PDB file of C-alpha atoms in Angstrom:
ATOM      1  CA  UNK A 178      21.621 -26.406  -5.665  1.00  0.00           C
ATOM      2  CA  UNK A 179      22.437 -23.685  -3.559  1.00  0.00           C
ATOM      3  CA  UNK A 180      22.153 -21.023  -6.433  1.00  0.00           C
ATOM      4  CA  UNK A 181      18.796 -22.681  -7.169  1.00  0.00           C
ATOM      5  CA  UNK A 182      17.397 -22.428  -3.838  1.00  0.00           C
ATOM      6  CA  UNK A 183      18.752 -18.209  -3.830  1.00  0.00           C
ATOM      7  CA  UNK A 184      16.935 -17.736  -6.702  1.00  0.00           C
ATOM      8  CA  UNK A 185      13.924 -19.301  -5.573  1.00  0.00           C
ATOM      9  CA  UNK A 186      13.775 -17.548  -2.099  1.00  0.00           C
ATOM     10  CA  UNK A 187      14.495 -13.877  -3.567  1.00  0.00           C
ATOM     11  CA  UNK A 188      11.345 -14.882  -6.143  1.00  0.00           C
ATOM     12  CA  UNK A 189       9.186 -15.687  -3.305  1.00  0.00           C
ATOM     13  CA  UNK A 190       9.878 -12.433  -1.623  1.00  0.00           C
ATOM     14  CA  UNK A 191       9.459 -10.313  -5.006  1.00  0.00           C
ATOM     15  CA  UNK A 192       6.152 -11.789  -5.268  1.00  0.00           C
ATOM     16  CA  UNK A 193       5.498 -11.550  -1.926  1.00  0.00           C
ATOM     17  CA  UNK A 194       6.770  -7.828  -1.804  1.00  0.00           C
ATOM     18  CA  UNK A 195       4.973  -7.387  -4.826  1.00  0.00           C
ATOM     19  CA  UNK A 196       1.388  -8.094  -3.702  1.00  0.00           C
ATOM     20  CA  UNK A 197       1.647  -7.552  -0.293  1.00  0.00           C
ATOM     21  CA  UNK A 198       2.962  -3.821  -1.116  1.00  0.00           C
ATOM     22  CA  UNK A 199       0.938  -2.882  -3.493  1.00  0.00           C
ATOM     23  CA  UNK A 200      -2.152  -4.525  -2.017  1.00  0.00           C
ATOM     24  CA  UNK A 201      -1.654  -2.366   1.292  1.00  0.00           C
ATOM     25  CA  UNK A 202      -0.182   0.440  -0.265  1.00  0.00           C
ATOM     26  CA  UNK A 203      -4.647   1.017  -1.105  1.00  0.00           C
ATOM     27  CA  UNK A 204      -4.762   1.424   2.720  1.00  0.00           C
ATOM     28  CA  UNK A 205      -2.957   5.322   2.304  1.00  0.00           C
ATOM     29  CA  UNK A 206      -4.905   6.385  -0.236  1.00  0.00           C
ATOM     30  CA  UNK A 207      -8.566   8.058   1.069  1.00  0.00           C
ATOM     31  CA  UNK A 208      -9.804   7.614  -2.405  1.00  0.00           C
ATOM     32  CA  UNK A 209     -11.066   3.987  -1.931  1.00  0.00           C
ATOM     33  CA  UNK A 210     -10.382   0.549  -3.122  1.00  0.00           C
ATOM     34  CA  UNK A 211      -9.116   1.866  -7.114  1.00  0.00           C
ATOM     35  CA  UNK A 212      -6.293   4.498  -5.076  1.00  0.00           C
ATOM     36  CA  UNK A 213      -6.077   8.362  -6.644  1.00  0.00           C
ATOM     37  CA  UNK A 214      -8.318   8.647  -8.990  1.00  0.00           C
ATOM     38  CA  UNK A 215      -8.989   5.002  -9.885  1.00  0.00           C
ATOM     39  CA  UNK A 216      -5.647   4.286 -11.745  1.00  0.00           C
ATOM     40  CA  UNK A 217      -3.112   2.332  -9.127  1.00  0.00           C
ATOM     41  CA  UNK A 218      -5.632  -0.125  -7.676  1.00  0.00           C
ATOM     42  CA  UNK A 219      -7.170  -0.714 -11.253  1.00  0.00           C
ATOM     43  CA  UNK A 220      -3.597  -1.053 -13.011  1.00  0.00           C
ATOM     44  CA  UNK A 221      -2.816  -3.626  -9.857  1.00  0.00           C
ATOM     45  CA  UNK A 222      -5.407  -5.903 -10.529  1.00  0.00           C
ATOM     46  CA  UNK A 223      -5.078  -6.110 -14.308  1.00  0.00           C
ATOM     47  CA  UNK A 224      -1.680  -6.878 -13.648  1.00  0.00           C
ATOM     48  CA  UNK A 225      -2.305  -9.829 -11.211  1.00  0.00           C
ATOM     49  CA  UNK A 226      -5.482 -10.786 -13.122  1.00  0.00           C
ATOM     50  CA  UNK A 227      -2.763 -10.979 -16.378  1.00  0.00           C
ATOM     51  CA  UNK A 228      -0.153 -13.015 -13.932  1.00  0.00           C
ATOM     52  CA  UNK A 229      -3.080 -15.491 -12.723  1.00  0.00           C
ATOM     53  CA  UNK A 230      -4.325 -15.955 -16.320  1.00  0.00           C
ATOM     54  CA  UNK A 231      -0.452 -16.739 -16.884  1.00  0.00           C
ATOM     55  CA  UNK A 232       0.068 -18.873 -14.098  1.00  0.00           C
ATOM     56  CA  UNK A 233      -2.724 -21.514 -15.206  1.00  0.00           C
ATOM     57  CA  UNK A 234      -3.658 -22.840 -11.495  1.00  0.00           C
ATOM     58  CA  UNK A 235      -4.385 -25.767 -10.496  1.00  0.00           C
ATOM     59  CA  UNK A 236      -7.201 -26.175  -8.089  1.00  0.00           C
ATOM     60  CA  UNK A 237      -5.412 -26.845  -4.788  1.00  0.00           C
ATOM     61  CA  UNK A 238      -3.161 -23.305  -6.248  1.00  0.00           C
ATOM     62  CA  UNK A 239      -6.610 -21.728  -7.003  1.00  0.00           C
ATOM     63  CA  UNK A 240      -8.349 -22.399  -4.100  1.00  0.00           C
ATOM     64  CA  UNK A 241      -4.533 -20.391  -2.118  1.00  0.00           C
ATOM     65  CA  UNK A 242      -4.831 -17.568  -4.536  1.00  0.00           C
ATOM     66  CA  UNK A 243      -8.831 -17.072  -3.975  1.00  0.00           C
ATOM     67  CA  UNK A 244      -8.358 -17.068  -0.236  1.00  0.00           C
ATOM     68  CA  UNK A 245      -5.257 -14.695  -0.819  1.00  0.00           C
ATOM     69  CA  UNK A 246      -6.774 -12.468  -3.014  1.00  0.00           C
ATOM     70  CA  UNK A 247      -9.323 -12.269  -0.752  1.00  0.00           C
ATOM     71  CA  UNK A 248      -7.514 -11.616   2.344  1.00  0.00           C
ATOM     72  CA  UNK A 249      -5.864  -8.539   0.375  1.00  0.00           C
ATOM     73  CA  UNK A 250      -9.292  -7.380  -0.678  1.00  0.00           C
ATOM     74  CA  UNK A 251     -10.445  -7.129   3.621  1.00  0.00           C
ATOM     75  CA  UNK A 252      -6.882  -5.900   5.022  1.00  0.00           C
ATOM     76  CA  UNK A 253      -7.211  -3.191   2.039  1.00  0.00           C
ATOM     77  CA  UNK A 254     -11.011  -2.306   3.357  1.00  0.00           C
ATOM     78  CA  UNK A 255     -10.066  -2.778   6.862  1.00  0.00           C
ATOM     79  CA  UNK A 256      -6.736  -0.454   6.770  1.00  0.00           C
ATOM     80  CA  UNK A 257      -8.768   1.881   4.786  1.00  0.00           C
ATOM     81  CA  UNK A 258     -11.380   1.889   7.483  1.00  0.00           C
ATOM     82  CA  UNK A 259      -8.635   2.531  10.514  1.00  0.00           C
ATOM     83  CA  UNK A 260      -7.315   5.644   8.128  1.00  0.00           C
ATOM     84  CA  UNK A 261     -10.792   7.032   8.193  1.00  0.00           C
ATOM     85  CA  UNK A 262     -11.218   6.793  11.642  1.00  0.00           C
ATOM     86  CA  UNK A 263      -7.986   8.169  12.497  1.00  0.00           C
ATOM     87  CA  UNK A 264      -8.657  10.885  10.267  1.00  0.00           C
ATOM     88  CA  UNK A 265     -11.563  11.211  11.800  1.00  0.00           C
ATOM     89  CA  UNK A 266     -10.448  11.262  15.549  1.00  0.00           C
ATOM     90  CA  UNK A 267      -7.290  13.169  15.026  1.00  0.00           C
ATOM     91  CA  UNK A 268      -9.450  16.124  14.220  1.00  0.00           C
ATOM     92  CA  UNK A 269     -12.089  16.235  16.981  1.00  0.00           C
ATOM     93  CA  UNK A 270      -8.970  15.803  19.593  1.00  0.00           C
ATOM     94  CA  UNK A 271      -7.120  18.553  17.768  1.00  0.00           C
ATOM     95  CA  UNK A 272     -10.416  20.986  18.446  1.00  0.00           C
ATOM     96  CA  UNK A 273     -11.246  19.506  21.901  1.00  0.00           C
ATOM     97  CA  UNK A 274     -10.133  21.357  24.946  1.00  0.00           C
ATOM     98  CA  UNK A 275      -7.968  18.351  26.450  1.00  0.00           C
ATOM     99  CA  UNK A 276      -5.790  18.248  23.805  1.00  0.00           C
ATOM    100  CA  UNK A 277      -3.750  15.151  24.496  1.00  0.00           C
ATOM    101  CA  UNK A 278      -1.031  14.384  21.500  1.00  0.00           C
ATOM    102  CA  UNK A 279       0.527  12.007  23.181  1.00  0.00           C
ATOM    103  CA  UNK A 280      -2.829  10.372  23.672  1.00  0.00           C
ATOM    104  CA  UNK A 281      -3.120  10.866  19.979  1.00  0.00           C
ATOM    105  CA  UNK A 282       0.381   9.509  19.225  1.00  0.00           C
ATOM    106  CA  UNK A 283      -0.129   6.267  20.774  1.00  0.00           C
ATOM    107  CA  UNK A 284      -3.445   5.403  18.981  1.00  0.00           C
ATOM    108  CA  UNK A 285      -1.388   6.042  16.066  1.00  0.00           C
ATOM    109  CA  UNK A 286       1.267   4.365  16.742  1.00  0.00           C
ATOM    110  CA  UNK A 287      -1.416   1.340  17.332  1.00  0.00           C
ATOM    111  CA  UNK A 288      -2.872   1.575  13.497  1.00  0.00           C
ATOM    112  CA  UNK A 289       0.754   1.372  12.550  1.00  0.00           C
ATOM    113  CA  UNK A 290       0.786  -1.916  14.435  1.00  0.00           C
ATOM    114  CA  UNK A 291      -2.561  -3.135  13.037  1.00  0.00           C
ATOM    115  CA  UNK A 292      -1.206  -1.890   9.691  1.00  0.00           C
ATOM    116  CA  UNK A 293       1.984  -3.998   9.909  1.00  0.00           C
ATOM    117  CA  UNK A 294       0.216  -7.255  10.964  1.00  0.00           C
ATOM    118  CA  UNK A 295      -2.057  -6.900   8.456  1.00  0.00           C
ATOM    119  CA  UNK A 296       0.637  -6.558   5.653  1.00  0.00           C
ATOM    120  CA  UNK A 297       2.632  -9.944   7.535  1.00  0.00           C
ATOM    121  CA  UNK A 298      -0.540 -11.854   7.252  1.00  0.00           C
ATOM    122  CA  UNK A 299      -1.328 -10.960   3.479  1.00  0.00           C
ATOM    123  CA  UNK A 300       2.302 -11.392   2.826  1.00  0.00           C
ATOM    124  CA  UNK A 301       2.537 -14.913   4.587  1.00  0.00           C
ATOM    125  CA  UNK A 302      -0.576 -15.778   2.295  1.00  0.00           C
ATOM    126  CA  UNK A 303       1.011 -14.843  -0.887  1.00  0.00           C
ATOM    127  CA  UNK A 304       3.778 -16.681   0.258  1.00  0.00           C
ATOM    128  CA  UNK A 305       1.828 -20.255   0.411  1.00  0.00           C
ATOM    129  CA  UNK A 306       0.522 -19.443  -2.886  1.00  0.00           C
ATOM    130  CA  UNK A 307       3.836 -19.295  -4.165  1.00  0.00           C
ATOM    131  CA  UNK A 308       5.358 -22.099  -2.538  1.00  0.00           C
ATOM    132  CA  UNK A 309       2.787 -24.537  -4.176  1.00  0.00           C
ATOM    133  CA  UNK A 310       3.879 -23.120  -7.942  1.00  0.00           C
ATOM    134  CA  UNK A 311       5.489 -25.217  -9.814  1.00  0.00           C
ATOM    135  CA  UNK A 312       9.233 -24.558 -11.304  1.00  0.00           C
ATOM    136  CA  UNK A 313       8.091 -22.954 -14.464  1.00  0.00           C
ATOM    137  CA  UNK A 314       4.961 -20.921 -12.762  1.00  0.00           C
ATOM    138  CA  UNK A 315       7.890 -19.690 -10.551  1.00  0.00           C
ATOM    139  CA  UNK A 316       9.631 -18.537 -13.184  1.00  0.00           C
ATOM    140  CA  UNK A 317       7.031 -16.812 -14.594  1.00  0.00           C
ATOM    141  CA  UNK A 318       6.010 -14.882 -11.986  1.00  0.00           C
ATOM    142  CA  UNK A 319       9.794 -14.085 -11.610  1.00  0.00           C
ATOM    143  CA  UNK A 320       9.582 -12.672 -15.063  1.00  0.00           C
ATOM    144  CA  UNK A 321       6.575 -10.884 -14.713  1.00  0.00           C
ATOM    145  CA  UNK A 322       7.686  -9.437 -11.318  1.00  0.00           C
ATOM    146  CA  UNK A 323      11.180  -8.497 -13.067  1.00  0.00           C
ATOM    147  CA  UNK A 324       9.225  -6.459 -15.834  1.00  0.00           C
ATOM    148  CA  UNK A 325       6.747  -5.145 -13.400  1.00  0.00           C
ATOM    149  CA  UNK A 326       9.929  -3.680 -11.635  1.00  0.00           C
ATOM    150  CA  UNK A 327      11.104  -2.370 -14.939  1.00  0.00           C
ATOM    151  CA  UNK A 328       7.929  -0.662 -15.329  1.00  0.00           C
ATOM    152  CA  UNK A 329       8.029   1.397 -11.836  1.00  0.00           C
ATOM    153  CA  UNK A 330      11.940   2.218 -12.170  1.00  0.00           C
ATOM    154  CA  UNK A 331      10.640   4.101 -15.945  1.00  0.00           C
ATOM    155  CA  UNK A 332       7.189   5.558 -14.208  1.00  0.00           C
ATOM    156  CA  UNK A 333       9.841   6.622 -11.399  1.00  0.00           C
ATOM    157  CA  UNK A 334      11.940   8.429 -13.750  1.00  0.00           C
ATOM    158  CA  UNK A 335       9.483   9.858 -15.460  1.00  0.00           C
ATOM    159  CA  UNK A 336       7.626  11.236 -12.520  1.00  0.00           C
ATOM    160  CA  UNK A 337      11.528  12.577 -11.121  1.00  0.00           C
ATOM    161  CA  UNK A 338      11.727  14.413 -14.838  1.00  0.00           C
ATOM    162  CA  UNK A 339       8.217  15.967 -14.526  1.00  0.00           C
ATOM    163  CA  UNK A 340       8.643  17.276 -10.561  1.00  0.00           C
ATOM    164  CA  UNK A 341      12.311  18.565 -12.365  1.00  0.00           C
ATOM    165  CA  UNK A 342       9.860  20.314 -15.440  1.00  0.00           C
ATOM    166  CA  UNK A 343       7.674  21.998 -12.275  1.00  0.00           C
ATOM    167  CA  UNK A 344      10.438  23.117 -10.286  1.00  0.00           C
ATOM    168  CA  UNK A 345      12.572  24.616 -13.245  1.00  0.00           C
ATOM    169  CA  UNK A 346       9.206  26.309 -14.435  1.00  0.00           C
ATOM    170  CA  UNK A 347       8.545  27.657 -10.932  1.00  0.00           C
ATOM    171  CA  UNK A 348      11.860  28.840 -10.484  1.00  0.00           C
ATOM    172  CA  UNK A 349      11.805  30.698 -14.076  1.00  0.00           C
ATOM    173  CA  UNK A 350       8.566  32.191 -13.057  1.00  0.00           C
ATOM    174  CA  UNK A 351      10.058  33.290  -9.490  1.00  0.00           C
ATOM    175  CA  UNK A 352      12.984  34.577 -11.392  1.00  0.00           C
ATOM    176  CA  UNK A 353      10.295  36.634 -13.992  1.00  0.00           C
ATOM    177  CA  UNK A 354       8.238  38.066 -11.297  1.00  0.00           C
ATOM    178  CA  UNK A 355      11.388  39.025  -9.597  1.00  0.00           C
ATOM    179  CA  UNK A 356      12.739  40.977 -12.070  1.00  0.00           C
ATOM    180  CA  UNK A 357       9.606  42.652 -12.814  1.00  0.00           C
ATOM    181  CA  UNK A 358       9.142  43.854  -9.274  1.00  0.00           C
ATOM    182  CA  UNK A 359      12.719  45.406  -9.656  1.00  0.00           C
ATOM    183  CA  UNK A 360      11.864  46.958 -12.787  1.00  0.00           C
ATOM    184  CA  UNK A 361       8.941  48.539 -10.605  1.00  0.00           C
ATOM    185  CA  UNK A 362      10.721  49.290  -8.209  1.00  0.00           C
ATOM    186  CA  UNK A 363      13.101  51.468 -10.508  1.00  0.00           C
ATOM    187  CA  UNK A 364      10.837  52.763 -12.421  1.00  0.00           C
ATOM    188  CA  UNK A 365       9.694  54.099  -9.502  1.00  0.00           C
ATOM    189  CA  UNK A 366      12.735  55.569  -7.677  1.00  0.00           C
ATOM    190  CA  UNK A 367      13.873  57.374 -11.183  1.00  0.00           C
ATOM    191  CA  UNK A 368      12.815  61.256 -11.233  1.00  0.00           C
ATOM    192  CA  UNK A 369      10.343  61.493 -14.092  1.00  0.00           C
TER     193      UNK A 369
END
């Protein structure tokens, strides 16, 4: 029972995690609702659209998802909305002649607060969706959080090997101009 009841918690947090992260993560980019350039957000919701379709609600779990889904939808917009204005504030104090950072700091340090109470309550949401699944709807979203996780750990590694590709080319073409400048630079110091 007790290994039952583990398992069952740490899937309710994955999903939780799961949606709650990467339904606020929208709130960093400044590219709007779909993320940088369209692909995060977009590849987000076809993947909870393809766990829903999964799933097969019933109507008192529909009626929890709708109003979580759409809680994630306004904390996105509304986080979104606080970067802007940040954004926006942090550089017409950093031209203004009072310069205040500490000012600045603490109106920062108030989004952040905003930010994290906004990720609690669409967390908390997600949360009472999933406690109303069933045992074999949990299971499936275990599964399809498990190979969603699988997913990131191979776009992760990829992304480490390409940053690896840039920095060995950089360093090679550091390495070329380098040598050509010292090549210059004797070809210049020899008598001719």
């Amino acid at each position: 029972m007790k290994k039952f009841s583990l398992r069952k918690l740490g899937a309710g947090v994955l999903l939780a995690a799961l949606v709650g992260t990467g339904a606020v993560a929208a709130q960093y980019h400044r590219h709007g609702m779909e993320g940088h350039h369209g692909f995060p957000m977009q590849h987000m919701q076809r993947e909870m659209h393809a766990l829903h379709d999964k799933l097969a609600l019933n109507s008192e779990q529909q009626l929890l998802w709708d109003r979580a889904e759409a809680m994630t939808k306004d904390a996105m917009q509304a986080g979104m909305e606080r970067h802007r204005q940040m954004h926006e504030m942090m550089k017409s104090a950093v031209g203004a002649a009072n310069f205040d950072p500490r000012a600045l700091a603490a109106k920062a340090d108030d989004m952040a607060d905003q930010d994290m109470a906004a990720r609690r309550a669409v967390r908390s949401r997600w949360l009472d969706v999933y406690d109303k699944l069933d045992a074999k709807q949990k299971a499936t979203a275990q599964a399809f959080l498990k190979e969603h996780f699988a997913r990131f750990d191979r776009m992760r590694e990829h992304f480490r090997e390409h940053m690896q590709e840039r920095k060995d080319d950089r360093m090679q073409e550091r390495m070329q101009e380098r040598m050509q400048e010292r090549m210059h630079e004797h070809g210049e110091r020899r008598p001719g």
